[in-house]
Amino acid sequence: MELQLDRVSKRFQTKIAVDRVSLSMGEGLYGLLGANGAGKTTLMRMMAGILKPDAGEIRLGGREVSSKAYRELLGYLPQEFGYYPSFTAKDFLLYLAALKGVPKAKAREKAGELLELVNLTEYAGKKIKTFSGGMKQRLGIAQALLNHPKLLILDEPTAGLDPKERVKFRNLISSLKKDRIVLLSTHIVSDIEYIADEVLIMKNGAILHQGEPKRIREVIEGKVWECFLTREELFSMEQEFAILNLREEGSGIFVRAVGERCPKEGARVVPATLEDLYLYYFNEQQGGMG
């Protein structure tokens, strides 16, 4: 099954949030990487059928995004996941299953399976208001899987989680990609660098690159440099190079930067990372609609 977007666009007043995006995605895990304001949330809300595109088409296995057949194949965890604090985890899943038209007997069976999958079985009878942020997000994954979706959309699911919870959540997401399309948006590079089959880099409403993490890094391969500089040399270097990282060490400054040429004698070229590529594109502050 394929998810296809054909010249999809969305404008909010004078801002173009998504600009003629065309994509084709088969089964696997896709990481949508971009800074806040890049257009990720708007694009995913259109894929989830919540926002209507101003132009273009979205289809899943030939089904229109506005159709019931499309919605039946969709699982969605929004950035702001709404829940009922006084519900227990199990009751919450049963309630949502009823809304999705899942028969009662099947819903009970499915709720039990999903709570086990997301490691919340022992908390099935606990009220959601007592859950940590990571537990709530895992419950969010469970509700998104109630209808066994072929398309699973996760919008910034690790935002606000501590590093340990993020690793657990990342591993859970990685296990869900078999026989479905999983699209995960984030601005945290490490969330997708090791688990995504393909990475999509989005900026100013457009997809700049799509491909395997190793392949899209090739854009700056051979152009990432590390060296020690004086403060005067750093000021001069900033005019020509994108500074990825710097730290003061003794009387000098250690710098990691991207540029077309060797910045100074003694600088060494180093392997590029996905984070280098991200910083190269997003080192300027962005704002606006996500």
mmCIF file of C-alpha atoms in Angstrom:
data_model
loop_
_atom_site.group_PDB
_atom_site.id
_atom_site.type_symbol
_atom_site.label_atom_id
_atom_site.label_comp_id
_atom_site.label_asym_id
_atom_site.label_seq_id
_atom_site.Cartn_x
_atom_site.Cartn_y
_atom_site.Cartn_z
ATOM 1 C CA MET A 1 0.000 0.000 0.000
ATOM 2 C CA GLU A 2 1.250 3.473 -0.878
ATOM 3 C CA LEU A 3 0.556 6.920 0.511
ATOM 4 C CA GLN A 4 0.709 9.483 -2.279
ATOM 5 C CA LEU A 5 0.657 13.261 -2.062
ATOM 6 C CA ASP A 6 0.382 15.233 -5.262
ATOM 7 C CA ARG A 7 1.220 18.963 -5.114
ATOM 8 C CA VAL A 8 -0.423 19.475 -1.718
ATOM 9 C CA SER A 9 -0.572 23.091 -0.510
ATOM 10 C CA LYS A 10 -1.989 24.987 2.463
ATOM 11 C CA ARG A 11 -2.006 28.701 3.201
ATOM 12 C CA PHE A 12 -2.946 30.569 6.385
ATOM 13 C CA GLN A 13 -3.697 34.190 5.508
ATOM 14 C CA THR A 14 -0.396 35.470 4.093
ATOM 15 C CA LYS A 15 1.749 32.500 5.163
ATOM 16 C CA ILE A 16 2.244 29.455 2.928
ATOM 17 C CA ALA A 17 2.500 26.619 5.476
ATOM 18 C CA VAL A 18 2.817 23.779 2.940
ATOM 19 C CA ASP A 19 4.011 24.517 -0.566
ATOM 20 C CA ARG A 20 3.160 22.030 -3.362
ATOM 21 C CA VAL A 21 4.463 18.939 -1.575
ATOM 22 C CA SER A 22 4.576 15.723 -3.601
ATOM 23 C CA LEU A 23 5.533 12.465 -1.869
ATOM 24 C CA SER A 24 5.239 8.721 -2.275
ATOM 25 C CA MET A 25 5.661 6.411 0.726
ATOM 26 C CA GLY A 26 5.416 2.634 0.976
ATOM 27 C CA GLU A 27 5.630 0.407 4.069
ATOM 28 C CA GLY A 28 8.315 1.444 6.552
ATOM 29 C CA LEU A 29 9.236 4.151 9.032
ATOM 30 C CA TYR A 30 9.642 7.710 7.775
ATOM 31 C CA GLY A 31 11.097 10.506 9.875
ATOM 32 C CA LEU A 32 9.821 13.997 9.066
ATOM 33 C CA LEU A 33 12.503 16.353 10.324
ATOM 34 C CA GLY A 34 12.193 20.118 10.554
ATOM 35 C CA ALA A 35 12.368 23.098 12.879
ATOM 36 C CA ASN A 36 9.286 24.590 14.513
ATOM 37 C CA GLY A 37 7.433 26.490 11.801
ATOM 38 C CA ALA A 38 8.673 24.251 8.970
ATOM 39 C CA GLY A 39 5.135 23.045 8.158
ATOM 40 C CA LYS A 40 5.305 19.533 9.645
ATOM 41 C CA THR A 41 2.148 19.692 11.767
ATOM 42 C CA THR A 42 0.107 21.301 8.997
ATOM 43 C CA LEU A 43 1.211 18.609 6.550
ATOM 44 C CA MET A 44 0.387 15.802 8.980
ATOM 45 C CA ARG A 45 -3.003 17.280 9.866
ATOM 46 C CA MET A 46 -3.853 17.241 6.164
ATOM 47 C CA MET A 47 -2.702 13.613 5.908
ATOM 48 C CA ALA A 48 -4.928 12.833 8.908
ATOM 49 C CA GLY A 49 -7.934 14.464 7.228
ATOM 50 C CA ILE A 50 -8.250 17.192 9.883
ATOM 51 C CA LEU A 51 -7.259 20.051 7.577
ATOM 52 C CA LYS A 52 -8.390 20.266 3.986
ATOM 53 C CA PRO A 53 -5.644 21.104 1.461
ATOM 54 C CA ASP A 54 -6.118 24.290 -0.553
ATOM 55 C CA ALA A 55 -4.764 22.390 -3.537
ATOM 56 C CA GLY A 56 -3.466 18.927 -4.388
ATOM 57 C CA GLU A 57 -4.510 15.368 -3.575
ATOM 58 C CA ILE A 58 -3.763 12.860 -0.802
ATOM 59 C CA ARG A 59 -4.485 9.157 -1.371
ATOM 60 C CA LEU A 60 -3.770 5.946 0.523
ATOM 61 C CA GLY A 61 -3.937 2.872 -1.681
ATOM 62 C CA GLY A 62 -6.046 4.919 -4.074
ATOM 63 C CA ARG A 63 -8.487 6.042 -1.355
ATOM 64 C CA GLU A 64 -9.165 9.794 -1.054
ATOM 65 C CA VAL A 65 -8.187 11.398 2.250
ATOM 66 C CA SER A 66 -11.762 12.603 2.784
ATOM 67 C CA SER A 67 -13.270 9.115 2.398
ATOM 68 C CA LYS A 68 -14.457 6.723 5.123
ATOM 69 C CA ALA A 69 -12.261 4.011 3.598
ATOM 70 C CA TYR A 70 -9.162 6.213 4.157
ATOM 71 C CA ARG A 71 -10.100 6.980 7.779
ATOM 72 C CA GLU A 72 -10.559 3.279 8.527
ATOM 73 C CA LEU A 73 -6.894 2.725 7.634
ATOM 74 C CA LEU A 74 -5.591 5.693 9.650
ATOM 75 C CA GLY A 75 -4.073 5.884 13.136
ATOM 76 C CA TYR A 76 -3.135 9.336 14.448
ATOM 77 C CA LEU A 77 -1.365 10.670 17.521
ATOM 78 C CA PRO A 78 -1.526 14.496 17.439
ATOM 79 C CA GLN A 79 0.999 16.796 19.032
ATOM 80 C CA GLU A 80 -1.564 17.783 21.673
ATOM 81 C CA PHE A 81 -3.007 14.413 22.681
ATOM 82 C CA GLY A 82 -6.365 14.883 24.415
ATOM 83 C CA TYR A 83 -7.464 12.449 27.121
ATOM 84 C CA TYR A 84 -9.964 12.258 29.975
ATOM 85 C CA PRO A 85 -7.995 12.489 33.269
ATOM 86 C CA SER A 86 -10.520 10.532 35.324
ATOM 87 C CA PHE A 87 -10.716 7.623 32.869
ATOM 88 C CA THR A 88 -8.604 4.559 33.525
ATOM 89 C CA ALA A 89 -6.299 3.501 30.700
ATOM 90 C CA LYS A 90 -8.506 0.538 29.800
ATOM 91 C CA ASP A 91 -11.769 2.499 29.918
ATOM 92 C CA PHE A 92 -10.238 5.187 27.741
ATOM 93 C CA LEU A 93 -9.294 2.642 25.059
ATOM 94 C CA LEU A 94 -12.748 1.001 25.244
ATOM 95 C CA TYR A 95 -14.410 4.415 24.900
ATOM 96 C CA LEU A 96 -12.351 5.311 21.822
ATOM 97 C CA ALA A 97 -12.899 1.843 20.350
ATOM 98 C CA ALA A 98 -16.664 2.415 20.648
ATOM 99 C CA LEU A 99 -16.310 5.752 18.851
ATOM 100 C CA LYS A 100 -14.401 3.972 16.081
ATOM 101 C CA GLY A 101 -17.144 1.349 15.777
ATOM 102 C CA VAL A 102 -15.108 -1.590 17.104
ATOM 103 C CA PRO A 103 -17.467 -4.319 18.473
ATOM 104 C CA LYS A 104 -17.407 -4.646 22.307
ATOM 105 C CA ALA A 105 -15.883 -8.129 22.506
ATOM 106 C CA LYS A 106 -13.227 -7.245 19.954
ATOM 107 C CA ALA A 107 -12.547 -3.932 21.717
ATOM 108 C CA ARG A 108 -11.865 -5.649 25.069
ATOM 109 C CA GLU A 109 -9.488 -8.097 23.423
ATOM 110 C CA LYS A 110 -7.744 -5.349 21.439
ATOM 111 C CA ALA A 111 -7.427 -3.033 24.465
ATOM 112 C CA GLY A 112 -5.708 -5.790 26.430
ATOM 113 C CA GLU A 113 -3.317 -6.548 23.561
ATOM 114 C CA LEU A 114 -2.394 -2.896 23.079
ATOM 115 C CA LEU A 115 -1.855 -2.171 26.769
ATOM 116 C CA GLU A 116 0.560 -5.107 26.799
ATOM 117 C CA LEU A 117 2.264 -3.854 23.634
ATOM 118 C CA VAL A 118 2.918 -0.414 25.133
ATOM 119 C CA ASN A 119 3.882 -1.910 28.520
ATOM 120 C CA LEU A 120 0.908 -0.492 30.450
ATOM 121 C CA THR A 121 -0.888 -3.715 31.452
ATOM 122 C CA GLU A 122 -0.222 -3.228 35.169
ATOM 123 C CA TYR A 123 -1.630 0.302 34.909
ATOM 124 C CA ALA A 124 -4.822 -0.658 33.031
ATOM 125 C CA GLY A 125 -7.018 0.230 36.029
ATOM 126 C CA LYS A 126 -5.143 3.408 36.964
ATOM 127 C CA LYS A 127 -6.506 6.857 36.144
ATOM 128 C CA ILE A 128 -4.707 8.662 33.329
ATOM 129 C CA LYS A 129 -4.183 11.766 35.488
ATOM 130 C CA THR A 130 -1.665 9.751 37.537
ATOM 131 C CA PHE A 131 0.440 8.863 34.459
ATOM 132 C CA SER A 132 3.834 10.317 33.564
ATOM 133 C CA GLY A 133 4.305 12.073 30.225
ATOM 134 C CA GLY A 134 5.859 8.952 28.719
ATOM 135 C CA MET A 135 2.978 6.747 29.890
ATOM 136 C CA LYS A 136 0.431 9.137 28.373
ATOM 137 C CA GLN A 137 2.295 9.067 25.062
ATOM 138 C CA ARG A 138 2.392 5.265 25.112
ATOM 139 C CA LEU A 139 -1.364 5.258 25.746
ATOM 140 C CA GLY A 140 -1.636 7.652 22.794
ATOM 141 C CA ILE A 141 0.131 5.097 20.615
ATOM 142 C CA ALA A 142 -2.266 2.401 21.848
ATOM 143 C CA GLN A 143 -5.359 4.434 20.897
ATOM 144 C CA ALA A 144 -3.868 5.150 17.466
ATOM 145 C CA LEU A 145 -3.493 1.388 16.882
ATOM 146 C CA LEU A 146 -7.046 0.400 17.884
ATOM 147 C CA ASN A 147 -8.197 -0.083 14.286
ATOM 148 C CA HIS A 148 -4.974 -1.821 13.153
ATOM 149 C CA PRO A 149 -4.091 1.093 10.837
ATOM 150 C CA LYS A 150 -2.073 0.816 7.650
ATOM 151 C CA LEU A 151 -1.014 4.460 8.058
ATOM 152 C CA LEU A 152 0.223 5.598 11.477
ATOM 153 C CA ILE A 153 0.916 9.341 11.876
ATOM 154 C CA LEU A 154 2.807 10.515 14.974
ATOM 155 C CA ASP A 155 3.281 14.259 15.430
ATOM 156 C CA GLU A 156 6.172 15.171 17.780
ATOM 157 C CA PRO A 157 5.444 12.167 20.031
ATOM 158 C CA THR A 158 8.626 12.494 22.123
ATOM 159 C CA ALA A 159 8.304 16.218 22.891
ATOM 160 C CA GLY A 160 8.672 16.815 26.620
ATOM 161 C CA LEU A 161 9.886 13.306 27.445
ATOM 162 C CA ASP A 162 13.081 12.727 29.388
ATOM 163 C CA PRO A 163 15.943 10.902 27.562
ATOM 164 C CA LYS A 164 15.126 7.501 29.088
ATOM 165 C CA GLU A 165 11.435 7.706 28.155
ATOM 166 C CA ARG A 166 12.406 8.919 24.678
ATOM 167 C CA VAL A 167 14.573 5.858 24.051
ATOM 168 C CA LYS A 168 11.760 3.514 25.200
ATOM 169 C CA PHE A 169 9.254 5.315 23.003
ATOM 170 C CA ARG A 170 11.630 5.284 20.030
ATOM 171 C CA ASN A 171 12.117 1.524 20.332
ATOM 172 C CA LEU A 172 8.344 1.020 20.537
ATOM 173 C CA ILE A 173 7.796 3.081 17.380
ATOM 174 C CA SER A 174 10.487 1.119 15.545
ATOM 175 C CA SER A 175 8.639 -2.129 16.301
ATOM 176 C CA LEU A 176 5.410 -0.855 14.703
ATOM 177 C CA LYS A 177 6.595 -0.397 11.117
ATOM 178 C CA LYS A 178 5.968 -3.939 9.878
ATOM 179 C CA ASP A 179 3.162 -4.041 7.278
ATOM 180 C CA ARG A 180 2.319 -0.363 7.652
ATOM 181 C CA ILE A 181 3.484 3.162 6.868
ATOM 182 C CA VAL A 182 4.684 5.017 9.970
ATOM 183 C CA LEU A 183 5.315 8.750 9.686
ATOM 184 C CA LEU A 184 7.011 10.358 12.689
ATOM 185 C CA SER A 185 7.608 14.098 12.838
ATOM 186 C CA THR A 186 10.193 15.632 15.131
ATOM 187 C CA HIS A 187 12.814 18.329 15.516
ATOM 188 C CA ILE A 188 14.955 15.980 17.647
ATOM 189 C CA VAL A 189 17.415 14.376 15.227
ATOM 190 C CA SER A 190 18.314 11.432 17.463
ATOM 191 C CA ASP A 191 14.649 10.332 17.501
ATOM 192 C CA ILE A 192 14.902 9.205 13.901
ATOM 193 C CA GLU A 193 18.590 8.881 12.986
ATOM 194 C CA TYR A 194 18.814 5.208 13.956
ATOM 195 C CA ILE A 195 15.256 3.953 13.373
ATOM 196 C CA ALA A 196 13.987 5.664 10.193
ATOM 197 C CA ASP A 197 14.129 3.824 6.868
ATOM 198 C CA GLU A 198 13.871 7.203 5.179
ATOM 199 C CA VAL A 199 14.193 10.785 6.353
ATOM 200 C CA LEU A 200 12.299 13.746 4.941
ATOM 201 C CA ILE A 201 13.722 17.194 5.656
ATOM 202 C CA MET A 202 11.148 19.979 5.581
ATOM 203 C CA LYS A 203 11.784 23.721 5.609
ATOM 204 C CA ASN A 204 9.500 26.662 4.790
ATOM 205 C CA GLY A 205 6.668 24.343 3.770
ATOM 206 C CA ALA A 206 8.714 22.332 1.236
ATOM 207 C CA ILE A 207 10.491 18.975 1.321
ATOM 208 C CA LEU A 208 14.177 19.652 0.706
ATOM 209 C CA HIS A 209 15.352 16.033 0.757
ATOM 210 C CA GLN A 210 13.938 12.533 1.014
ATOM 211 C CA GLY A 211 16.018 9.402 1.317
ATOM 212 C CA GLU A 212 17.883 6.989 3.544
ATOM 213 C CA PRO A 213 19.743 8.759 6.375
ATOM 214 C CA LYS A 214 23.112 7.758 4.918
ATOM 215 C CA ARG A 215 22.217 9.024 1.446
ATOM 216 C CA ILE A 216 20.866 12.438 2.427
ATOM 217 C CA ARG A 217 23.975 13.124 4.514
ATOM 218 C CA GLU A 218 25.954 13.034 1.281
ATOM 219 C CA VAL A 219 24.841 16.628 0.626
ATOM 220 C CA ILE A 220 27.481 17.834 3.103
ATOM 221 C CA GLU A 221 29.860 14.862 3.109
ATOM 222 C CA GLY A 222 33.429 16.126 2.780
ATOM 223 C CA LYS A 223 32.360 19.633 3.843
ATOM 224 C CA VAL A 224 32.236 19.215 7.640
ATOM 225 C CA TRP A 225 35.366 20.545 9.365
ATOM 226 C CA GLU A 226 36.743 20.589 12.899
ATOM 227 C CA CYS A 227 39.458 22.942 14.085
ATOM 228 C CA PHE A 228 40.656 25.236 16.876
ATOM 229 C CA LEU A 229 40.320 28.979 16.360
ATOM 230 C CA THR A 230 40.954 32.261 18.113
ATOM 231 C CA ARG A 231 37.933 34.511 18.707
ATOM 232 C CA GLU A 232 39.064 36.748 15.820
ATOM 233 C CA GLU A 233 39.331 33.745 13.483
ATOM 234 C CA LEU A 234 35.858 32.595 14.548
ATOM 235 C CA PHE A 235 34.347 35.986 13.703
ATOM 236 C CA SER A 236 35.934 35.829 10.237
ATOM 237 C CA MET A 237 34.857 32.195 9.721
ATOM 238 C CA GLU A 238 31.209 32.952 10.580
ATOM 239 C CA GLN A 239 30.981 35.115 7.461
ATOM 240 C CA GLU A 240 31.522 32.122 5.160
ATOM 241 C CA PHE A 241 30.832 28.904 7.113
ATOM 242 C CA ALA A 242 27.757 27.485 8.858
ATOM 243 C CA ILE A 243 28.860 26.949 12.474
ATOM 244 C CA LEU A 244 27.435 23.646 13.755
ATOM 245 C CA ASN A 245 29.014 23.516 17.181
ATOM 246 C CA LEU A 246 31.588 25.337 19.260
ATOM 247 C CA ARG A 247 33.062 25.188 22.745
ATOM 248 C CA GLU A 248 35.821 27.041 24.528
ATOM 249 C CA GLU A 249 38.898 24.973 25.348
ATOM 250 C CA GLY A 250 41.726 26.745 27.126
ATOM 251 C CA SER A 251 42.789 29.769 25.133
ATOM 252 C CA GLY A 252 41.066 28.624 21.937
ATOM 253 C CA ILE A 253 37.626 27.680 20.604
ATOM 254 C CA PHE A 254 36.860 24.226 19.192
ATOM 255 C CA VAL A 255 34.627 24.613 16.128
ATOM 256 C CA ARG A 256 32.631 22.189 13.955
ATOM 257 C CA ALA A 257 31.418 23.850 10.761
ATOM 258 C CA VAL A 258 30.223 23.255 7.211
ATOM 259 C CA GLY A 259 31.906 24.948 4.287
ATOM 260 C CA GLU A 260 33.114 24.364 0.750
ATOM 261 C CA ARG A 261 36.820 24.793 1.545
ATOM 262 C CA CYS A 262 39.268 24.100 4.355
ATOM 263 C CA PRO A 263 38.769 26.928 6.898
ATOM 264 C CA LYS A 264 42.382 27.077 8.091
ATOM 265 C CA GLU A 265 45.616 25.123 8.031
ATOM 266 C CA GLY A 266 45.353 22.126 10.351
ATOM 267 C CA ALA A 267 41.550 21.798 10.107
ATOM 268 C CA ARG A 268 40.379 18.259 9.454
ATOM 269 C CA VAL A 269 37.408 17.020 7.477
ATOM 270 C CA VAL A 270 35.163 14.658 9.492
ATOM 271 C CA PRO A 271 32.238 12.348 8.617
ATOM 272 C CA ALA A 272 28.903 14.163 8.384
ATOM 273 C CA THR A 273 26.018 13.258 10.687
ATOM 274 C CA LEU A 274 22.287 13.786 10.223
ATOM 275 C CA GLU A 275 22.443 16.374 12.997
ATOM 276 C CA ASP A 276 25.108 18.279 11.021
ATOM 277 C CA LEU A 277 22.755 18.377 8.034
ATOM 278 C CA TYR A 278 19.863 19.511 10.225
ATOM 279 C CA LEU A 279 21.891 22.336 11.775
ATOM 280 C CA TYR A 280 23.191 23.333 8.358
ATOM 281 C CA TYR A 281 19.629 23.908 7.149
ATOM 282 C CA PHE A 282 18.082 25.208 10.367
ATOM 283 C CA ASN A 283 20.801 27.313 11.990
ATOM 284 C CA GLU A 284 18.640 30.385 11.384
ATOM 285 C CA GLN A 285 15.766 30.933 13.791
ATOM 286 C CA GLN A 286 12.349 30.108 12.365
ATOM 287 C CA GLY A 287 8.914 31.005 13.602
ATOM 288 C CA GLY A 288 5.289 30.764 12.570
ATOM 289 C CA MET A 289 2.853 27.962 11.879
ATOM 290 C CA GLY A 290 4.169 24.439 12.608
#
